[in-house]
């Protein structure tokens, strides 16, 4: 007879390609995961994984059976939700992936309020600028900047008109002056962001209907968006940031908008979900709460 925990470990091991990582995620010993997989293979009378000392991959039989295992777990989860009283439908654990700066400085307070409103709910929040894979990573939903070009997942809009803006601290402007033209940016210290090893040192701005790609350079860069924001507030240079990330800093006077006659490129914010079956009442309510927060911030600049 199939065990539910064995089925769950099989699905996670197939996504992580590692018994050790699966064990760490589940709070088990690697030997326990290995035993669970062997027990499952014995029940099914097939070999699900090809193992070696350096790699772990699904066998053809494992690949064929994986969609049915996932479907079985999803069906059980859907059945569980149907059994819950309507008055307490927001419950269980919701795992969320969110960019570091956006999460810590804007959405964390939304998440806290949301959790207080629904005391039967647990939130597991993963802060990282690495783009979460909602199909393989242990997350239910992810907040992601950028245009949805992947039809394989569902994207619920949160801030479709959000743009990047140029900002610097008053202390930086006092020491180095304020850029008056796009060409002036070449003579300023730019705080640049790194993603997947690539340095974003060409900033796209629109002025008088014309698009410009401005090459910038600077003495400090980071792969953490929150670090870039903090460096800007400390007066280290000019940052090119999502308005959602810096709107409160601008309102509080910690940062100042530069070249307001220009527009940065559009960086829409979406809530990403693997498929519509996972758009539960909890996810829809969270989307509504975050959208209300974004709408309030996008009324300016």
PDB file of N, CA, C and O in Angstrom, residues 36-86:
ATOM      1  N   UNK A  36      12.422   5.477   2.213  1.00  0.00           N
ATOM      2  CA  UNK A  36      11.066   5.748   1.722  1.00  0.00           C
ATOM      3  C   UNK A  36      10.968   5.488   0.211  1.00  0.00           C
ATOM      4  O   UNK A  36       9.988   4.905  -0.271  1.00  0.00           O
ATOM      5  N   UNK A  37      11.994   5.901  -0.528  1.00  0.00           N
ATOM      6  CA  UNK A  37      11.993   5.692  -1.979  1.00  0.00           C
ATOM      7  C   UNK A  37      12.085   4.199  -2.297  1.00  0.00           C
ATOM      8  O   UNK A  37      11.386   3.695  -3.200  1.00  0.00           O
ATOM      9  N   UNK A  38      12.940   3.482  -1.568  1.00  0.00           N
ATOM     10  CA  UNK A  38      13.058   2.038  -1.792  1.00  0.00           C
ATOM     11  C   UNK A  38      11.738   1.335  -1.498  1.00  0.00           C
ATOM     12  O   UNK A  38      11.335   0.401  -2.204  1.00  0.00           O
ATOM     13  N   UNK A  39      11.053   1.783  -0.433  1.00  0.00           N
ATOM     14  CA  UNK A  39       9.762   1.188  -0.075  1.00  0.00           C
ATOM     15  C   UNK A  39       8.737   1.444  -1.184  1.00  0.00           C
ATOM     16  O   UNK A  39       7.957   0.559  -1.547  1.00  0.00           O
ATOM     17  N   UNK A  40       8.778   2.655  -1.745  1.00  0.00           N
ATOM     18  CA  UNK A  40       7.866   2.999  -2.839  1.00  0.00           C
ATOM     19  C   UNK A  40       8.172   2.169  -4.082  1.00  0.00           C
ATOM     20  O   UNK A  40       7.267   1.672  -4.766  1.00  0.00           O
ATOM     21  N   UNK A  41       9.468   2.017  -4.384  1.00  0.00           N
ATOM     22  CA  UNK A  41       9.863   1.220  -5.550  1.00  0.00           C
ATOM     23  C   UNK A  41       9.442  -0.239  -5.390  1.00  0.00           C
ATOM     24  O   UNK A  41       9.009  -0.888  -6.364  1.00  0.00           O
ATOM     25  N   UNK A  42       9.530  -0.742  -4.164  1.00  0.00           N
ATOM     26  CA  UNK A  42       9.123  -2.128  -3.914  1.00  0.00           C
ATOM     27  C   UNK A  42       7.625  -2.293  -4.107  1.00  0.00           C
ATOM     28  O   UNK A  42       7.157  -3.284  -4.700  1.00  0.00           O
ATOM     29  N   UNK A  43       6.858  -1.312  -3.651  1.00  0.00           N
ATOM     30  CA  UNK A  43       5.406  -1.374  -3.796  1.00  0.00           C
ATOM     31  C   UNK A  43       4.999  -1.335  -5.266  1.00  0.00           C
ATOM     32  O   UNK A  43       4.101  -2.065  -5.708  1.00  0.00           O
ATOM     33  N   UNK A  44       5.682  -0.476  -6.050  1.00  0.00           N
ATOM     34  CA  UNK A  44       5.353  -0.312  -7.468  1.00  0.00           C
ATOM     35  C   UNK A  44       6.029  -1.356  -8.350  1.00  0.00           C
ATOM     36  O   UNK A  44       5.673  -1.495  -9.527  1.00  0.00           O
ATOM     37  N   UNK A  45       7.036  -2.001  -7.793  1.00  0.00           N
ATOM     38  CA  UNK A  45       7.813  -3.005  -8.531  1.00  0.00           C
ATOM     39  C   UNK A  45       8.517  -2.396  -9.745  1.00  0.00           C
ATOM     40  O   UNK A  45       8.596  -3.004 -10.806  1.00  0.00           O
ATOM     41  N   UNK A  46       9.014  -1.152  -9.576  1.00  0.00           N
ATOM     42  CA  UNK A  46       9.808  -0.488 -10.614  1.00  0.00           C
ATOM     43  C   UNK A  46      10.919   0.302  -9.924  1.00  0.00           C
ATOM     44  O   UNK A  46      10.837   0.618  -8.738  1.00  0.00           O
ATOM     45  N   UNK A  47      11.952   0.623 -10.679  1.00  0.00           N
ATOM     46  CA  UNK A  47      13.024   1.476 -10.173  1.00  0.00           C
ATOM     47  C   UNK A  47      12.717   2.912 -10.606  1.00  0.00           C
ATOM     48  O   UNK A  47      12.598   3.203 -11.808  1.00  0.00           O
ATOM     49  N   UNK A  48      12.572   3.810  -9.637  1.00  0.00           N
ATOM     50  CA  UNK A  48      12.163   5.188  -9.920  1.00  0.00           C
ATOM     51  C   UNK A  48      13.344   6.121 -10.166  1.00  0.00           C
ATOM     52  O   UNK A  48      13.223   7.089 -10.922  1.00  0.00           O
ATOM     53  N   UNK A  49      14.476   5.842  -9.512  1.00  0.00           N
ATOM     54  CA  UNK A  49      15.654   6.696  -9.649  1.00  0.00           C
ATOM     55  C   UNK A  49      16.863   5.878 -10.072  1.00  0.00           C
ATOM     56  O   UNK A  49      17.037   4.729  -9.643  1.00  0.00           O
ATOM     57  N   UNK A  50      17.690   6.509 -10.922  1.00  0.00           N
ATOM     58  CA  UNK A  50      19.013   5.967 -11.234  1.00  0.00           C
ATOM     59  C   UNK A  50      19.996   6.695 -10.329  1.00  0.00           C
ATOM     60  O   UNK A  50      20.135   7.918 -10.419  1.00  0.00           O
ATOM     61  N   UNK A  51      20.672   5.961  -9.453  1.00  0.00           N
ATOM     62  CA  UNK A  51      21.520   6.567  -8.444  1.00  0.00           C
ATOM     63  C   UNK A  51      22.982   6.296  -8.742  1.00  0.00           C
ATOM     64  O   UNK A  51      23.343   5.248  -9.252  1.00  0.00           O
ATOM     65  N   UNK A  52      23.804   7.258  -8.399  1.00  0.00           N
ATOM     66  CA  UNK A  52      25.251   7.065  -8.390  1.00  0.00           C
ATOM     67  C   UNK A  52      25.795   7.908  -7.245  1.00  0.00           C
ATOM     68  O   UNK A  52      25.044   8.628  -6.581  1.00  0.00           O
ATOM     69  N   UNK A  53      27.096   7.840  -7.007  1.00  0.00           N
ATOM     70  CA  UNK A  53      27.679   8.614  -5.910  1.00  0.00           C
ATOM     71  C   UNK A  53      27.631  10.111  -6.184  1.00  0.00           C
ATOM     72  O   UNK A  53      27.721  10.917  -5.271  1.00  0.00           O
ATOM     73  N   UNK A  54      27.496  10.501  -7.447  1.00  0.00           N
ATOM     74  CA  UNK A  54      27.538  11.929  -7.798  1.00  0.00           C
ATOM     75  C   UNK A  54      26.243  12.477  -8.369  1.00  0.00           C
ATOM     76  O   UNK A  54      26.100  13.687  -8.515  1.00  0.00           O
ATOM     77  N   UNK A  55      25.299  11.618  -8.738  1.00  0.00           N
ATOM     78  CA  UNK A  55      24.098  12.133  -9.386  1.00  0.00           C
ATOM     79  C   UNK A  55      22.878  11.304  -9.008  1.00  0.00           C
ATOM     80  O   UNK A  55      22.986  10.161  -8.551  1.00  0.00           O
ATOM     81  N   UNK A  56      21.731  11.936  -9.200  1.00  0.00           N
ATOM     82  CA  UNK A  56      20.456  11.281  -8.974  1.00  0.00           C
ATOM     83  C   UNK A  56      19.499  11.768 -10.057  1.00  0.00           C
ATOM     84  O   UNK A  56      19.329  12.972 -10.242  1.00  0.00           O
ATOM     85  N   UNK A  57      18.914  10.851 -10.782  1.00  0.00           N
ATOM     86  CA  UNK A  57      17.978  11.246 -11.832  1.00  0.00           C
ATOM     87  C   UNK A  57      16.877  10.202 -11.932  1.00  0.00           C
ATOM     88  O   UNK A  57      17.041   9.046 -11.531  1.00  0.00           O
ATOM     89  N   UNK A  58      15.746  10.654 -12.459  1.00  0.00           N
ATOM     90  CA  UNK A  58      14.622   9.744 -12.639  1.00  0.00           C
ATOM     91  C   UNK A  58      14.905   8.741 -13.756  1.00  0.00           C
ATOM     92  O   UNK A  58      15.509   9.085 -14.769  1.00  0.00           O
ATOM     93  N   UNK A  59      14.460   7.529 -13.571  1.00  0.00           N
ATOM     94  CA  UNK A  59      14.482   6.539 -14.647  1.00  0.00           C
ATOM     95  C   UNK A  59      13.320   6.864 -15.590  1.00  0.00           C
ATOM     96  O   UNK A  59      12.427   7.660 -15.264  1.00  0.00           O
ATOM     97  N   UNK A  60      13.280   6.273 -16.776  1.00  0.00           N
ATOM     98  CA  UNK A  60      12.111   6.477 -17.657  1.00  0.00           C
ATOM     99  C   UNK A  60      10.796   6.124 -16.965  1.00  0.00           C
ATOM    100  O   UNK A  60       9.780   6.800 -17.151  1.00  0.00           O
ATOM    101  N   UNK A  61      10.817   5.058 -16.147  1.00  0.00           N
ATOM    102  CA  UNK A  61       9.613   4.684 -15.408  1.00  0.00           C
ATOM    103  C   UNK A  61       9.240   5.758 -14.387  1.00  0.00           C
ATOM    104  O   UNK A  61       8.054   6.085 -14.192  1.00  0.00           O
ATOM    105  N   UNK A  62      10.268   6.319 -13.738  1.00  0.00           N
ATOM    106  CA  UNK A  62      10.019   7.387 -12.770  1.00  0.00           C
ATOM    107  C   UNK A  62       9.447   8.628 -13.421  1.00  0.00           C
ATOM    108  O   UNK A  62       8.535   9.269 -12.874  1.00  0.00           O
ATOM    109  N   UNK A  63       9.975   8.971 -14.603  1.00  0.00           N
ATOM    110  CA  UNK A  63       9.464  10.138 -15.324  1.00  0.00           C
ATOM    111  C   UNK A  63       8.014   9.926 -15.748  1.00  0.00           C
ATOM    112  O   UNK A  63       7.212  10.859 -15.703  1.00  0.00           O
ATOM    113  N   UNK A  64       7.686   8.707 -16.161  1.00  0.00           N
ATOM    114  CA  UNK A  64       6.313   8.421 -16.582  1.00  0.00           C
ATOM    115  C   UNK A  64       5.343   8.474 -15.409  1.00  0.00           C
ATOM    116  O   UNK A  64       4.181   8.886 -15.560  1.00  0.00           O
ATOM    117  N   UNK A  65       5.815   8.066 -14.230  1.00  0.00           N
ATOM    118  CA  UNK A  65       4.916   7.987 -13.081  1.00  0.00           C
ATOM    119  C   UNK A  65       4.800   9.314 -12.326  1.00  0.00           C
ATOM    120  O   UNK A  65       3.805   9.542 -11.633  1.00  0.00           O
ATOM    121  N   UNK A  66       5.784  10.189 -12.486  1.00  0.00           N
ATOM    122  CA  UNK A  66       5.811  11.456 -11.738  1.00  0.00           C
ATOM    123  C   UNK A  66       4.521  12.272 -11.903  1.00  0.00           C
ATOM    124  O   UNK A  66       3.970  12.755 -10.896  1.00  0.00           O
ATOM    125  N   UNK A  67       4.004  12.504 -13.126  1.00  0.00           N
ATOM    126  CA  UNK A  67       2.772  13.311 -13.250  1.00  0.00           C
ATOM    127  C   UNK A  67       1.601  12.728 -12.473  1.00  0.00           C
ATOM    128  O   UNK A  67       0.779  13.473 -11.927  1.00  0.00           O
ATOM    129  N   UNK A  68       1.517  11.391 -12.396  1.00  0.00           N
ATOM    130  CA  UNK A  68       0.429  10.765 -11.656  1.00  0.00           C
ATOM    131  C   UNK A  68       0.613  10.959 -10.149  1.00  0.00           C
ATOM    132  O   UNK A  68      -0.369  11.152  -9.417  1.00  0.00           O
ATOM    133  N   UNK A  69       1.871  10.937  -9.688  1.00  0.00           N
ATOM    134  CA  UNK A  69       2.141  11.168  -8.276  1.00  0.00           C
ATOM    135  C   UNK A  69       1.770  12.595  -7.884  1.00  0.00           C
ATOM    136  O   UNK A  69       1.148  12.835  -6.843  1.00  0.00           O
ATOM    137  N   UNK A  70       2.153  13.547  -8.746  1.00  0.00           N
ATOM    138  CA  UNK A  70       1.818  14.946  -8.481  1.00  0.00           C
ATOM    139  C   UNK A  70       0.309  15.141  -8.469  1.00  0.00           C
ATOM    140  O   UNK A  70      -0.244  15.813  -7.590  1.00  0.00           O
ATOM    141  N   UNK A  71      -0.366  14.536  -9.450  1.00  0.00           N
ATOM    142  CA  UNK A  71      -1.822  14.668  -9.541  1.00  0.00           C
ATOM    143  C   UNK A  71      -2.503  14.066  -8.306  1.00  0.00           C
ATOM    144  O   UNK A  71      -3.485  14.618  -7.801  1.00  0.00           O
ATOM    145  N   UNK A  72      -1.976  12.963  -7.815  1.00  0.00           N
ATOM    146  CA  UNK A  72      -2.552  12.319  -6.635  1.00  0.00           C
ATOM    147  C   UNK A  72      -2.429  13.222  -5.409  1.00  0.00           C
ATOM    148  O   UNK A  72      -3.377  13.397  -4.638  1.00  0.00           O
ATOM    149  N   UNK A  73      -1.264  13.843  -5.229  1.00  0.00           N
ATOM    150  CA  UNK A  73      -1.065  14.747  -4.087  1.00  0.00           C
ATOM    151  C   UNK A  73      -1.954  15.978  -4.202  1.00  0.00           C
ATOM    152  O   UNK A  73      -2.508  16.456  -3.195  1.00  0.00           O
ATOM    153  N   UNK A  74      -2.088  16.497  -5.407  1.00  0.00           N
ATOM    154  CA  UNK A  74      -2.949  17.668  -5.609  1.00  0.00           C
ATOM    155  C   UNK A  74      -4.409  17.329  -5.327  1.00  0.00           C
ATOM    156  O   UNK A  74      -5.153  18.133  -4.745  1.00  0.00           O
ATOM    157  N   UNK A  75      -4.827  16.136  -5.735  1.00  0.00           N
ATOM    158  CA  UNK A  75      -6.206  15.714  -5.491  1.00  0.00           C
ATOM    159  C   UNK A  75      -6.475  15.583  -3.991  1.00  0.00           C
ATOM    160  O   UNK A  75      -7.537  15.986  -3.496  1.00  0.00           O
ATOM    161  N   UNK A  76      -5.514  15.052  -3.255  1.00  0.00           N
ATOM    162  CA  UNK A  76      -5.662  14.919  -1.805  1.00  0.00           C
ATOM    163  C   UNK A  76      -5.735  16.291  -1.138  1.00  0.00           C
ATOM    164  O   UNK A  76      -6.532  16.508  -0.225  1.00  0.00           O
ATOM    165  N   UNK A  77      -4.902  17.226  -1.622  1.00  0.00           N
ATOM    166  CA  UNK A  77      -4.915  18.570  -1.069  1.00  0.00           C
ATOM    167  C   UNK A  77      -6.247  19.258  -1.354  1.00  0.00           C
ATOM    168  O   UNK A  77      -6.818  19.934  -0.486  1.00  0.00           O
ATOM    169  N   UNK A  78      -6.759  19.088  -2.580  1.00  0.00           N
ATOM    170  CA  UNK A  78      -8.050  19.682  -2.934  1.00  0.00           C
ATOM    171  C   UNK A  78      -9.163  19.095  -2.080  1.00  0.00           C
ATOM    172  O   UNK A  78     -10.062  19.806  -1.622  1.00  0.00           O
ATOM    173  N   UNK A  79      -9.095  17.793  -1.844  1.00  0.00           N
ATOM    174  CA  UNK A  79     -10.096  17.154  -0.987  1.00  0.00           C
ATOM    175  C   UNK A  79     -10.023  17.660   0.434  1.00  0.00           C
ATOM    176  O   UNK A  79     -11.054  17.878   1.083  1.00  0.00           O
ATOM    177  N   UNK A  80      -8.807  17.892   0.909  1.00  0.00           N
ATOM    178  CA  UNK A  80      -8.631  18.424   2.265  1.00  0.00           C
ATOM    179  C   UNK A  80      -9.275  19.797   2.383  1.00  0.00           C
ATOM    180  O   UNK A  80      -9.959  20.099   3.370  1.00  0.00           O
ATOM    181  N   UNK A  81      -9.056  20.645   1.370  1.00  0.00           N
ATOM    182  CA  UNK A  81      -9.641  21.981   1.398  1.00  0.00           C
ATOM    183  C   UNK A  81     -11.161  21.929   1.403  1.00  0.00           C
ATOM    184  O   UNK A  81     -11.818  22.744   2.057  1.00  0.00           O
ATOM    185  N   UNK A  82     -11.740  20.971   0.678  1.00  0.00           N
ATOM    186  CA  UNK A  82     -13.188  20.858   0.622  1.00  0.00           C
ATOM    187  C   UNK A  82     -13.785  20.450   1.964  1.00  0.00           C
ATOM    188  O   UNK A  82     -14.946  20.757   2.260  1.00  0.00           O
ATOM    189  N   UNK A  83     -13.002  19.756   2.773  1.00  0.00           N
ATOM    190  CA  UNK A  83     -13.492  19.300   4.072  1.00  0.00           C
ATOM    191  C   UNK A  83     -13.508  20.398   5.119  1.00  0.00           C
ATOM    192  O   UNK A  83     -14.143  20.252   6.164  1.00  0.00           O
ATOM    193  N   UNK A  84     -12.774  21.506   4.856  1.00  0.00           N
ATOM    194  CA  UNK A  84     -12.674  22.565   5.851  1.00  0.00           C
ATOM    195  C   UNK A  84     -13.951  23.392   5.871  1.00  0.00           C
ATOM    196  O   UNK A  84     -14.552  23.655   4.828  1.00  0.00           O
ATOM    197  N   UNK A  85     -14.376  23.830   7.053  1.00  0.00           N
ATOM    198  CA  UNK A  85     -15.558  24.690   7.139  1.00  0.00           C
ATOM    199  C   UNK A  85     -15.346  25.978   6.361  1.00  0.00           C
ATOM    200  O   UNK A  85     -14.244  26.512   6.308  1.00  0.00           O
ATOM    201  N   UNK A  86     -16.397  26.489   5.749  1.00  0.00           N
ATOM    202  CA  UNK A  86     -16.285  27.705   4.944  1.00  0.00           C
ATOM    203  C   UNK A  86     -15.806  28.878   5.760  1.00  0.00           C
ATOM    204  O   UNK A  86     -15.135  29.770   5.266  1.00  0.00           O
TER     205      UNK A  86
END
